[in-house]
Each structure stands twice: as C-alpha cells, then as structure tokens.
Coordinates of C-alpha atoms in Angstrom, one line a residue:
M251 CA 14.9 -1.7 -13.3
F252 CA 15.5 -5.4 -12.3
Y253 CA 13.4 -8.4 -12.5
V254 CA 12.7 -9.7 -8.9
E255 CA 12.1 -13.5 -8.6
N256 CA 11.4 -15.1 -5.2
G257 CA 12.7 -11.9 -3.5
M258 CA 16.1 -11.9 -5.3
A259 CA 17.4 -9.6 -8.0
R260 CA 20.8 -9.5 -9.7
G261 CA 22.6 -6.8 -11.6
D262 CA 25.8 -4.8 -11.9
F263 CA 27.1 -1.4 -13.1
A264 CA 30.5 -0.1 -14.2
I265 CA 32.6 2.3 -12.2
D266 CA 34.4 4.5 -14.8
S267 CA 35.8 8.0 -15.1
T268 CA 32.2 9.4 -14.9
L269 CA 32.0 8.2 -11.3
A270 CA 34.6 10.4 -9.7
D271 CA 33.4 10.3 -6.1
T272 CA 34.3 7.6 -3.6
E273 CA 31.2 7.5 -1.5
Y274 CA 27.9 6.3 -3.0
T275 CA 24.6 5.2 -1.7
L276 CA 22.7 2.3 -3.4
L277 CA 18.9 2.7 -3.1
A278 CA 16.3 0.0 -4.1
W279 CA 12.6 0.0 -4.0
T280 CA 9.5 -1.3 -5.7
N281 CA 6.7 1.0 -7.1
Y282 CA 4.3 -0.7 -4.6
M283 CA 6.4 0.4 -1.6
R284 CA 5.5 4.0 -2.5
N285 CA 2.0 3.5 -1.3
F286 CA 3.2 3.4 2.4
K287 CA 4.3 6.7 4.0
N288 CA 6.6 5.1 6.6
L289 CA 8.2 2.4 4.4
E290 CA 11.8 3.1 3.7
P291 CA 13.7 2.0 0.6
F292 CA 16.6 -0.4 0.9
R293 CA 19.8 1.5 1.3
Q294 CA 23.4 0.4 1.2
N295 CA 26.4 2.7 1.4
I296 CA 29.4 1.9 -0.9
T297 CA 32.9 3.2 -0.5
V298 CA 35.2 3.0 -3.6
L299 CA 38.8 2.6 -2.8
K300 CA 41.2 4.3 -5.2
D301 CA 44.0 2.3 -6.9
D302 CA 46.9 4.5 -5.6
I303 CA 45.9 4.3 -1.9
T304 CA 45.2 1.7 0.7
H305 CA 42.2 1.3 2.9
E306 CA 44.1 2.5 5.9
D307 CA 45.4 5.7 4.0
D308 CA 41.8 6.5 3.1
S309 CA 40.8 6.8 6.7
N310 CA 41.4 9.8 8.8
G311 CA 40.8 8.1 12.1
G312 CA 37.4 9.6 12.6
I313 CA 35.2 7.8 15.1
S314 CA 31.4 8.2 15.7
I315 CA 29.2 7.1 18.6
T316 CA 25.5 6.2 18.4
S317 CA 23.3 5.5 21.4
Y318 CA 20.2 3.3 21.6
P319 CA 18.1 3.5 24.8
E320 CA 16.5 0.2 25.6
G321 CA 12.9 0.2 24.7
G322 CA 13.2 3.2 22.5
H323 CA 13.2 6.0 25.1
L324 CA 15.1 7.1 28.2
I325 CA 12.7 7.2 31.2
S326 CA 13.2 10.0 33.6
G327 CA 13.5 9.1 37.3
A328 CA 14.4 5.5 36.6
Y329 CA 17.4 3.3 35.9
N330 CA 18.0 2.9 32.1
H331 CA 20.1 0.7 29.9
I332 CA 21.6 2.0 26.8
G333 CA 23.2 0.3 23.9
I334 CA 26.2 1.8 22.2
L335 CA 27.6 1.4 18.7
V336 CA 31.0 2.9 17.7
K337 CA 32.2 3.0 14.1
D338 CA 35.1 4.7 12.2
D339 CA 34.8 7.1 9.3
V340 CA 34.4 4.3 6.7
G341 CA 31.6 2.5 8.7
Q342 CA 33.7 -0.2 10.3
E343 CA 33.0 -1.2 13.9
V344 CA 35.6 -0.2 16.4
S345 CA 36.6 -1.7 19.7
V346 CA 37.3 1.0 22.4
D347 CA 37.7 1.0 26.1
N348 CA 37.7 4.7 27.0
I349 CA 34.2 6.0 26.6
T350 CA 33.0 8.1 29.5
L351 CA 29.5 9.0 30.6
V352 CA 28.9 12.5 32.1
D353 CA 26.0 14.8 33.0
E354 CA 25.5 18.3 31.9
T355 CA 27.7 19.7 34.5
G356 CA 30.7 17.6 33.4
K357 CA 30.2 15.2 36.5
L358 CA 31.6 11.7 35.7
I359 CA 28.8 9.0 35.8
R360 CA 30.6 6.0 34.2
S361 CA 34.2 5.6 33.0
N362 CA 36.0 3.1 30.8
I363 CA 32.8 2.0 29.0
T364 CA 34.0 -0.7 26.4
T365 CA 32.8 -2.0 23.1
N366 CA 33.7 -5.4 21.6
A367 CA 35.2 -6.3 18.2
L368 CA 31.8 -5.5 16.6
G369 CA 31.7 -2.0 18.1
M370 CA 28.9 -2.8 20.5
G371 CA 28.7 -1.9 24.2
K372 CA 26.2 -1.4 26.9
T373 CA 25.9 0.8 30.0
G374 CA 23.3 1.8 32.5
L375 CA 22.5 4.8 34.6
M376 CA 20.0 6.5 36.8
I377 CA 18.3 9.4 34.9
E378 CA 17.6 12.3 37.2
N379 CA 14.7 14.6 36.3
G380 CA 15.6 17.5 34.1
K381 CA 19.1 16.5 33.5
R382 CA 21.0 15.8 30.2
Y383 CA 23.7 13.2 29.8
F384 CA 26.6 12.8 27.3
L385 CA 29.0 10.1 26.0
K386 CA 32.6 11.2 25.4
L387 CA 35.4 9.5 23.5
Q388 CA 38.8 10.6 22.5
R389 CA 39.6 9.9 18.8
P390 CA 43.1 8.6 17.7
D391 CA 44.0 12.0 16.4
G392 CA 43.4 13.5 19.9
S393 CA 40.2 15.3 19.3
M394 CA 37.2 14.6 21.5
V395 CA 33.8 13.5 20.2
T396 CA 30.8 14.1 22.4
I397 CA 27.2 13.0 21.8
A398 CA 24.1 14.0 23.7
L399 CA 21.9 11.2 24.9
P400 CA 18.2 11.6 23.9
E401 CA 16.2 13.7 26.3
A402 CA 14.4 11.6 28.9
V403 CA 10.6 11.4 28.7
K404 CA 8.5 12.0 31.9
N405 CA 5.4 10.3 33.2
Q406 CA 5.9 7.4 30.9
I407 CA 6.6 3.6 31.4
G408 CA 9.3 2.0 29.5
L409 CA 10.5 -1.7 28.9
S410 CA 13.5 -3.6 29.8
I411 CA 14.3 -7.3 29.3
D412 CA 16.8 -9.5 31.3
N413 CA 17.6 -12.4 28.9
N414 CA 20.4 -13.9 31.0
G415 CA 18.4 -16.5 32.9
Q416 CA 18.7 -20.2 32.0
D417 CA 15.0 -21.1 32.1
Q418 CA 13.3 -17.7 32.4
I419 CA 13.1 -14.3 30.7
L420 CA 12.4 -11.3 33.0
V421 CA 10.4 -8.4 31.4
K422 CA 10.6 -5.4 33.6
L423 CA 8.6 -2.1 33.5
V424 CA 10.7 1.0 33.8
A425 CA 9.4 4.2 35.4
S426 CA 9.8 6.5 38.3
K427 CA 8.2 5.7 41.6
A428 CA 5.9 8.7 41.1
T429 CA 4.8 7.5 37.7
F430 CA 4.0 4.0 39.0
N431 CA 2.0 5.4 41.9
A432 CA 0.1 7.8 39.5
K433 CA -0.7 4.9 37.2
D434 CA -1.5 2.3 39.8
D435 CA -5.1 1.9 38.4
K436 CA -4.2 1.8 34.8
S437 CA -4.1 -1.4 32.7
Y438 CA -1.0 -2.2 30.5
S439 CA -0.2 -5.2 28.4
I440 CA 2.8 -6.8 26.8
A441 CA 2.7 -8.7 23.4
I442 CA 5.6 -11.0 22.4
Y443 CA 5.4 -12.1 18.8
R444 CA 7.2 -13.4 15.8
D445 CA 5.5 -14.4 12.5
E446 CA 2.1 -15.9 13.3
F447 CA 2.9 -16.5 17.0
I448 CA 1.8 -13.9 19.6
H449 CA 1.6 -14.1 23.4
F450 CA -0.1 -11.5 25.5
E451 CA 0.5 -10.7 29.2
N452 CA -1.3 -8.3 31.4
A453 CA 1.2 -5.9 33.1
E454 CA 0.1 -5.0 36.6
I455 CA 1.6 -1.7 37.8
N456 CA 3.3 -2.6 40.9
P457 CA 5.9 -0.1 42.2
D458 CA 7.5 -2.7 44.4
E459 CA 8.0 -5.5 41.8
P460 CA 7.3 -4.4 38.3
V461 CA 8.6 -7.7 36.7
I462 CA 7.0 -10.3 34.6
S463 CA 8.7 -13.8 34.5
L464 CA 8.2 -15.8 31.3
R465 CA 9.4 -19.5 31.0
R466 CA 11.4 -19.9 27.8
E467 CA 9.3 -23.0 27.0
Q468 CA 6.3 -20.7 26.6
L469 CA 8.0 -18.9 23.6
P470 CA 9.3 -20.0 20.2
F471 CA 13.0 -20.6 19.7
G472 CA 14.7 -17.6 18.0
I473 CA 14.2 -14.0 17.6
L474 CA 11.2 -12.4 19.3
T475 CA 9.9 -8.9 19.7
A476 CA 8.2 -7.5 22.9
V477 CA 5.9 -4.5 22.7
L478 CA 4.4 -2.7 25.6
F479 CA 0.9 -1.2 25.2
D480 CA -0.6 1.5 27.4
Q481 CA -4.2 1.6 28.7
E482 CA -5.3 2.9 25.2
Q483 CA -3.6 0.0 23.5
K484 CA -1.1 2.3 22.1
P485 CA 2.4 0.9 21.7
I486 CA 4.9 2.8 23.7
A487 CA 8.0 0.7 24.0
Y488 CA 9.6 -2.3 22.1
R489 CA 12.6 -4.6 22.3
M490 CA 14.0 -7.4 20.3
F491 CA 15.5 -10.5 22.0
F492 CA 16.6 -14.1 21.2
N493 CA 15.1 -17.0 23.0
H494 CA 17.7 -19.8 23.4
R495 CA 15.2 -22.4 24.4
H496 CA 16.2 -26.0 23.6
N497 CA 19.2 -24.6 21.7
E498 CA 21.2 -27.9 22.1
T499 CA 18.5 -30.0 20.4
R500 CA 17.7 -27.7 17.5
L501 CA 21.2 -27.0 16.2
T502 CA 22.5 -30.2 14.6
D503 CA 25.5 -31.0 12.6
L504 CA 24.8 -32.8 9.3
K505 CA 27.2 -35.2 7.6
I506 CA 27.8 -34.4 4.0
D507 CA 29.2 -36.6 1.3
H508 CA 29.6 -36.2 -2.4
C509 CA 30.5 -38.3 -5.5
L510 CA 30.5 -38.0 -9.3
T511 CA 27.4 -39.2 -11.1
A512 CA 27.4 -42.2 -13.5
F513 CA 28.0 -40.0 -16.5
G514 CA 30.9 -38.1 -14.8
D515 CA 29.5 -34.7 -15.7
S516 CA 28.1 -33.5 -12.4
I517 CA 28.4 -34.0 -8.7
Q518 CA 26.0 -35.7 -6.3
I519 CA 25.7 -34.2 -2.8
D520 CA 24.4 -36.5 0.0
L521 CA 23.2 -35.1 3.3
I522 CA 23.0 -37.7 6.0
L523 CA 20.3 -36.7 8.5
P524 CA 20.2 -37.6 12.1
K525 CA 17.5 -40.1 13.0
A526 CA 15.8 -37.4 15.2
I527 CA 15.1 -35.3 12.1
Q528 CA 11.9 -36.7 10.5
N529 CA 10.8 -33.7 8.4
E530 CA 11.9 -32.7 5.0
I531 CA 14.7 -30.0 4.9
N532 CA 15.4 -27.4 2.2
V533 CA 18.9 -26.8 1.1
S534 CA 20.5 -24.2 -1.2
I535 CA 23.9 -25.0 -2.8
S536 CA 26.1 -22.6 -4.8
A537 CA 29.2 -23.8 -6.7
L538 CA 32.0 -21.1 -6.7
P539 CA 35.6 -20.8 -7.6
G540 CA 38.1 -22.1 -4.9
Q541 CA 39.6 -18.7 -4.1
S542 CA 36.2 -17.0 -3.8
L543 CA 35.7 -14.8 -0.7
S544 CA 32.3 -16.4 -0.4
Y545 CA 33.9 -19.4 1.2
T546 CA 34.4 -17.4 4.3
P547 CA 31.0 -15.7 4.7
D548 CA 29.8 -13.7 7.7
N549 CA 26.5 -15.6 7.8
S550 CA 25.9 -19.4 8.1
I551 CA 22.9 -21.7 7.5
I552 CA 21.9 -21.2 11.2
T553 CA 21.9 -17.5 11.1
S554 CA 20.3 -17.3 7.7
F555 CA 17.3 -19.0 9.2
L556 CA 17.3 -17.6 12.7
L557 CA 18.5 -14.0 12.3
Q558 CA 18.5 -12.6 8.8
P559 CA 14.7 -12.8 8.1
Y560 CA 14.0 -10.6 11.2
I561 CA 16.7 -7.9 11.0
K562 CA 16.8 -4.8 8.8
T563 CA 20.6 -4.3 8.5
Y564 CA 23.6 -6.5 7.7
F565 CA 26.0 -7.5 10.5
E566 CA 28.5 -10.3 11.1
D567 CA 25.9 -12.7 12.6
R568 CA 27.9 -15.9 12.2
Y569 CA 30.1 -14.7 15.1
F570 CA 27.3 -15.1 17.6
F571 CA 26.7 -18.8 16.9
E572 CA 30.3 -20.1 16.5
N573 CA 31.4 -21.7 19.8
Q574 CA 28.5 -19.9 21.5
D575 CA 28.8 -19.3 25.2
R576 CA 27.3 -17.0 27.8
K577 CA 29.4 -14.0 26.7
K578 CA 28.3 -14.3 23.1
R579 CA 24.7 -14.7 24.1
F580 CA 25.0 -11.5 26.0
E581 CA 26.5 -9.8 23.0
L582 CA 23.8 -11.0 20.8
D583 CA 21.3 -9.6 23.2
N584 CA 23.1 -6.3 23.0
R585 CA 23.1 -6.4 19.2
L586 CA 19.2 -7.0 19.1
L587 CA 18.7 -4.2 21.6
I588 CA 20.4 -2.0 19.1
E589 CA 18.8 -3.6 16.0
G590 CA 15.2 -3.4 17.4
W591 CA 15.6 0.3 18.4
G592 CA 13.4 2.5 16.2
R593 CA 12.4 -0.4 13.9
Y594 CA 8.7 0.2 13.8
D595 CA 6.7 3.3 13.1
W596 CA 3.7 2.4 15.1
D597 CA 1.5 5.2 13.7
S598 CA 1.3 3.2 10.4
K599 CA -0.4 0.3 12.4
K600 CA -3.4 2.6 13.0
L601 CA -4.3 2.8 9.3
Q602 CA -7.4 0.6 8.7
K603 CA -6.9 0.7 4.9
A604 CA -4.1 2.1 2.8
K605 CA -4.9 4.1 -0.4
M606 CA -3.1 2.3 -3.3
D607 CA -2.0 5.0 -5.7
F608 CA 0.8 2.8 -7.1
E609 CA 0.2 -0.7 -8.4
M610 CA 2.5 -3.7 -7.7
E611 CA 4.8 -4.5 -10.5
N612 CA 3.4 -7.8 -11.8
G613 CA 4.5 -7.8 -15.5
I614 CA 2.9 -6.5 -18.7
S615 CA -1.0 -6.4 -18.8
F616 CA -2.7 -7.5 -21.9
Q617 CA -6.3 -8.0 -23.1
G618 CA -7.9 -9.1 -26.3
K619 CA -10.4 -11.1 -28.1
V620 CA -10.3 -14.5 -29.8
I621 CA -12.3 -13.7 -33.0
D622 CA -12.9 -17.3 -34.3
A623 CA -13.6 -19.0 -30.9
D624 CA -16.4 -21.4 -30.7
L625 CA -17.6 -20.9 -27.1
N626 CA -19.5 -24.2 -27.1
E627 CA -16.2 -26.1 -27.6
E628 CA -13.5 -23.6 -26.8
N629 CA -13.4 -21.5 -23.7
Q630 CA -9.8 -21.3 -22.4
V631 CA -6.6 -19.6 -23.7
Y632 CA -3.0 -20.8 -23.0
F633 CA -0.2 -18.2 -22.9
T634 CA 3.6 -18.9 -23.2
T635 CA 6.6 -16.6 -23.2
D636 CA 9.8 -17.2 -25.3
F637 CA 12.6 -16.0 -23.0
S638 CA 11.4 -17.1 -19.6
A639 CA 9.4 -20.0 -20.8
A640 CA 6.5 -18.9 -18.4
M641 CA 3.0 -20.1 -18.9
Q642 CA -0.5 -19.0 -17.8
F643 CA -4.1 -20.1 -18.5
E644 CA -7.1 -17.7 -18.7
E645 CA -10.8 -18.2 -19.3
L646 CA -12.6 -16.7 -22.2
G647 CA -15.5 -14.3 -21.5
N648 CA -19.0 -14.6 -22.9
D649 CA -17.8 -12.0 -25.6
K650 CA -14.7 -14.1 -26.4
S651 CA -12.5 -11.6 -24.6
F652 CA -9.5 -12.4 -22.2
A653 CA -7.2 -10.5 -20.0
G654 CA -4.0 -11.3 -18.0
N655 CA -0.4 -10.2 -17.2
M656 CA 2.9 -11.8 -17.6
V657 CA 6.6 -10.9 -17.3
L658 CA 7.8 -9.9 -20.7
F659 CA 11.4 -9.0 -21.4
E660 CA 12.7 -6.8 -24.2
G661 CA 12.5 -8.7 -27.4
D662 CA 10.3 -11.3 -25.8
S663 CA 7.3 -12.8 -27.5
L664 CA 3.9 -14.0 -26.3
G665 CA 2.4 -17.2 -27.7
I666 CA -1.5 -17.6 -27.6
T667 CA -3.1 -20.9 -28.0
L668 CA -6.8 -21.8 -27.9
I669 CA -7.7 -24.9 -25.9
G670 CA -10.9 -27.0 -26.7
K671 CA -12.9 -28.9 -24.1
K672 CA -11.1 -32.2 -25.0
G673 CA -7.6 -30.5 -24.7
K674 CA -7.3 -29.9 -28.4
L675 CA -4.9 -27.0 -29.2
R676 CA -5.0 -24.8 -32.2
K677 CA -3.8 -21.4 -33.4
P678 CA -6.5 -18.8 -33.1
E679 CA -7.3 -15.5 -34.8
V680 CA -6.8 -12.9 -32.0
E681 CA -6.8 -9.3 -31.4
V682 CA -4.3 -8.3 -28.6
Q683 CA -3.4 -5.0 -26.9
L684 CA -0.6 -4.6 -24.4
S685 CA -1.3 -2.1 -21.6
E686 CA 1.1 0.8 -20.8
N687 CA 0.8 0.1 -17.1
V688 CA 4.3 1.1 -16.0
K689 CA 3.9 4.4 -14.0
A690 CA 6.3 7.3 -14.4
I691 CA 8.6 7.9 -11.5
D692 CA 9.8 11.4 -12.5
D693 CA 9.1 12.5 -9.0
T694 CA 11.1 9.7 -7.5
K695 CA 14.1 12.0 -6.7
N696 CA 11.8 14.1 -4.4
W697 CA 10.3 11.0 -2.8
L698 CA 13.7 9.6 -2.1
T699 CA 15.0 12.9 -0.8
W700 CA 12.0 13.1 1.6
K701 CA 12.3 9.4 2.6
V702 CA 16.1 9.0 2.9
L703 CA 18.5 11.7 2.0
N704 CA 17.4 14.4 4.4
R705 CA 16.3 12.0 7.1
Q706 CA 18.0 12.2 10.4
E707 CA 19.3 8.8 11.3
D708 CA 19.4 9.2 15.0
V709 CA 17.5 12.2 16.3
G710 CA 18.8 13.3 19.7
T711 CA 22.4 12.2 19.2
E712 CA 23.9 15.4 17.8
E713 CA 27.7 15.5 17.8
I714 CA 29.4 18.2 19.9
I715 CA 33.1 18.5 19.3
D716 CA 35.6 20.7 21.1
Q717 CA 33.0 22.4 23.3
S718 CA 32.7 22.9 27.0
L719 CA 30.6 20.3 28.8
N720 CA 29.0 23.0 31.1
I721 CA 25.8 23.1 29.1
G722 CA 24.5 25.8 31.4
E723 CA 27.0 28.4 30.0
R724 CA 25.4 28.1 26.5
I725 CA 21.7 28.3 27.5
I726 CA 19.6 31.5 27.2
V727 CA 16.5 31.4 29.5
L728 CA 13.4 32.5 27.6
E729 CA 10.2 33.9 29.1
E730 CA 7.6 31.2 29.7
V731 CA 4.7 31.3 27.2
T732 CA 1.6 29.1 27.4
V733 CA 0.1 28.1 24.0
V734 CA -3.5 26.9 24.0
D735 CA -5.2 25.3 21.1
K736 CA -8.1 23.0 20.4
S737 CA -7.6 19.7 18.6
V738 CA -10.2 18.3 16.2
N739 CA -11.0 14.6 16.5
T740 CA -10.9 12.9 13.1
N741 CA -10.5 9.4 11.9
K742 CA -9.1 10.4 8.5
T743 CA -5.5 9.7 7.8
D744 CA -3.6 11.7 5.2
M745 CA -1.3 9.8 2.9
F746 CA 1.3 12.2 1.4
I747 CA 2.0 10.2 -1.7
P748 CA 3.3 11.9 -4.9
K749 CA 1.3 11.4 -8.0
S750 CA 2.7 9.9 -11.2
S751 CA 1.8 9.7 -14.9
L752 CA 2.1 6.8 -17.4
L753 CA 5.1 6.0 -19.4
P754 CA 5.2 4.1 -22.7
I755 CA 6.7 0.8 -22.8
S756 CA 9.6 0.0 -25.2

C-alpha cells in the first residue's frame, strides 16, 4: 500500500533471486475503484534484462500488428479508415513498409502500407458486405504474421473526422447507401467535448453529403472527443482528435534566468513572461543529477498540459510538438485515432447511481468523547499528527463526542487539543477509538483476474500464422437455426462486485 497525495505515489521494490522471470506486470488501483464494474486498474508491463545478455539478444525478432477502425467499428458497405500499430516482442514500436491488406480470398487490396518510427500507420478500404479482410506482414525471421480485421457491422452509422483543414474540421457520417436511405427520417446528434466544454450538433442523414463542417474557432484548443449518438441517444461511435486553433499564439517560449540567493545556499529561478501573458502560471521544477536520463524526457511542458491528462497510455508525445509541421499533425491525428479507440465503455454511462460497496481510502477513522469539556465555553477540537504534521478541526456534539479521519502512518501519533471560544487551548481528558475501516482484499486476485489477466486486449484481431489465406477452405457450413426468445424490460443494473471483510490495523 502506498500513500497517494495530489494524485502521486512513490515506492520501490527489490529484484533479487526470488524474482526469476523477466516479464512482469505492475498493477495499481484504489479500493474505491472496485465499485465500478468497467473501471480497469492501472497496468504497466516491465521487462527485466539479464546482466549476461543485451537488449538485442533478448529479442527474437517477433512482430505483432494491431488494427483500430476509426470510430470503433468497421462499417459494412462503406469506405473505412483503419489505424495500425506495429510492435516487436518487447513492446517497442517498429517502422515497416511492407504491410499488405487482402480479403478472404487472398485478393490484394493495398500493398506497401507503412508505419512511422512510432510504429503507427493508417490505411483505408471499401468494405464489401459479408467479406473479411486481413493484414499481413513478413517478420525478420521470414515467418508471416496475419491478423483478421474486426468483422464489419451492418445497418449502422459510423464516424470519421478529417482534421487536415486549416480553419475547419470535417465530421463525416459513414454508412452504406442503403443504410442512409433506410434511416433518412431518423435523428442523430454529435457531441464534441472536453472537461466542462460540450458542443452539440444535429446530424442530418443525407446520403449525398453526410458531412458536418465545424470552424476551429468554435472549439477549444487541444484534445477533444467526438461522440455520435443515435435516435435513442445511445453512443455508437467515438473519436479523439486535436484542435490546433491559434496554435501560434498559445505556445510561447519563456526566458529563464537563475542566480544564487544572498546566503549562497540555494538557487533562484526567474521566469521572464511575455507581455501578452497576464495570468499567473504554475511551474513544477525538479533538481536532478547532471547525468540523469530525465534530462531527455519523452514529454515536455506543452505535452504534459495538452496531451497527458486526456490519454490512458504512455507514448512519446514530445515528438509531435517539436518542430511541428503538417506531417507531424497528421501523425498526431493517427495516434489519437488509435488512442481513443475502445477508450469508453458507454454502458457504464447508463447507471444512474452506483452502489458503493467499497469506501474511498481517506485515512484512519476515529471517534471519541471529551469527558471534561464545558460546552458553554469549549465546543471545538484540534487534531494534529506527528509524522505528516497534518491538522484538522472538528466540532463537539451535544454529548461532547467528536468524529473524523486523518492519514496516520505506522508509529504516528494523534494529538488532541480542546479549543475554547476565545481561542484558548488546553489538554483535555478524552476517550478515543480508532476504527478498523480498512477492508480486506483477499479476493483481489480474483478481481484482477476478471478485470485484467484474462481480458482480451483487442477482440477481433486474432493472429493467424502460416495458414492459407483462402478462408473458405476452413469453413464448415452449419444448418440455419432460428432462436426466438422474449426479453424482459428492466431498469435494474447488476453490479458484480466481490464482497470483502474487515482487516485489523497494525
């Protein structure tokens, strides 16, 4: 367990002879997170390199491909865009130029699909009804890796965004001609949001021109998310993108100077702000050894503010804003197409109220009574802790009782002072009881297994190696069977949350 302050926690662990494997997964979560069925714990894969081998020797040249349909789904009977991410067997992004796209009969659709230095690429194709499509790539060892694209959905409308315009962003509805004609009288809407900002647009179903043009000035600068809702206000497609509006006026170089203080025991940092900046700015500064790798980070001040708060995984975001040009903006758009895919489980949005079976970790609860308090003169108690020097005030009840909670570390002490009306402090006679409010997590392994370890990362992208591309040869046609059932309407939502018991505190 680690103490989290302002969203940050620090810790370490030793890697010794008891940890013989080279691949580990670091998981982190709070007890409160377990109340939400669709909320995943933080996860970071760790590869331990042995002393007697190099990083290159540890790699066997394996390559994997993952596909990300724009908007979350491939739409049958329409032209679709697909994001592609290529990594090697140790999770490093790989630049390739020989990916091919074929259909189920082996017919070549696209050739020489490339990825950049960050392993990202993009392609497009017309999805024919009832057909499956595959991406193929030859590995360095000569073996062929083939993944199946997700099966296209029928009679549904998707979402595509053209973010290449200088002053406008084009939001396009994607569907077959037949689907547009069938839904001509249906009402759809598009929400574009970030933080507290939200912008709604009605999406008219027009088969001839299903495009909505948005001026960049209408939208905030930075990352935004577009969500398409159907006539029942159900979200059916989503896409993240970056609005570059007024980029040249918002990204400003600061002049920095420094000097020793008068006593010579510390350094004073001076930030010289441009005249155009009137508001106060916040700065975080870390002092590190001169040879530290942190002097060449993958992030920057710009990306820490504009990208990191809105993404769920780590990537080399500084690259997109150094000497930015049209090419890097296009690559950033591809990265957000991949990043936004599958980010939200919209079923959780339907919950009106979540059942809280697990309390938020907010310290050690305590309650007690001041035996000798004079309620006519003394009605407030002041608490302090020894280690963290935290403080808290609580009111006395009519029966001289009090209750509260504070973060107490092992070996810490809780100081209690009685306060009079005139601010006079004195040592009271009190009875105090600390609550054993830390719930057991003996079922955590089952919870994590359900949440993470057995979860398919990318459903529909199964890997097929060294197999014929003629899928028809491996299909057995079954007799058609119609299954009929009645569904029961209910507004109840089941939360499959494991129960826990209490643990004593040491």
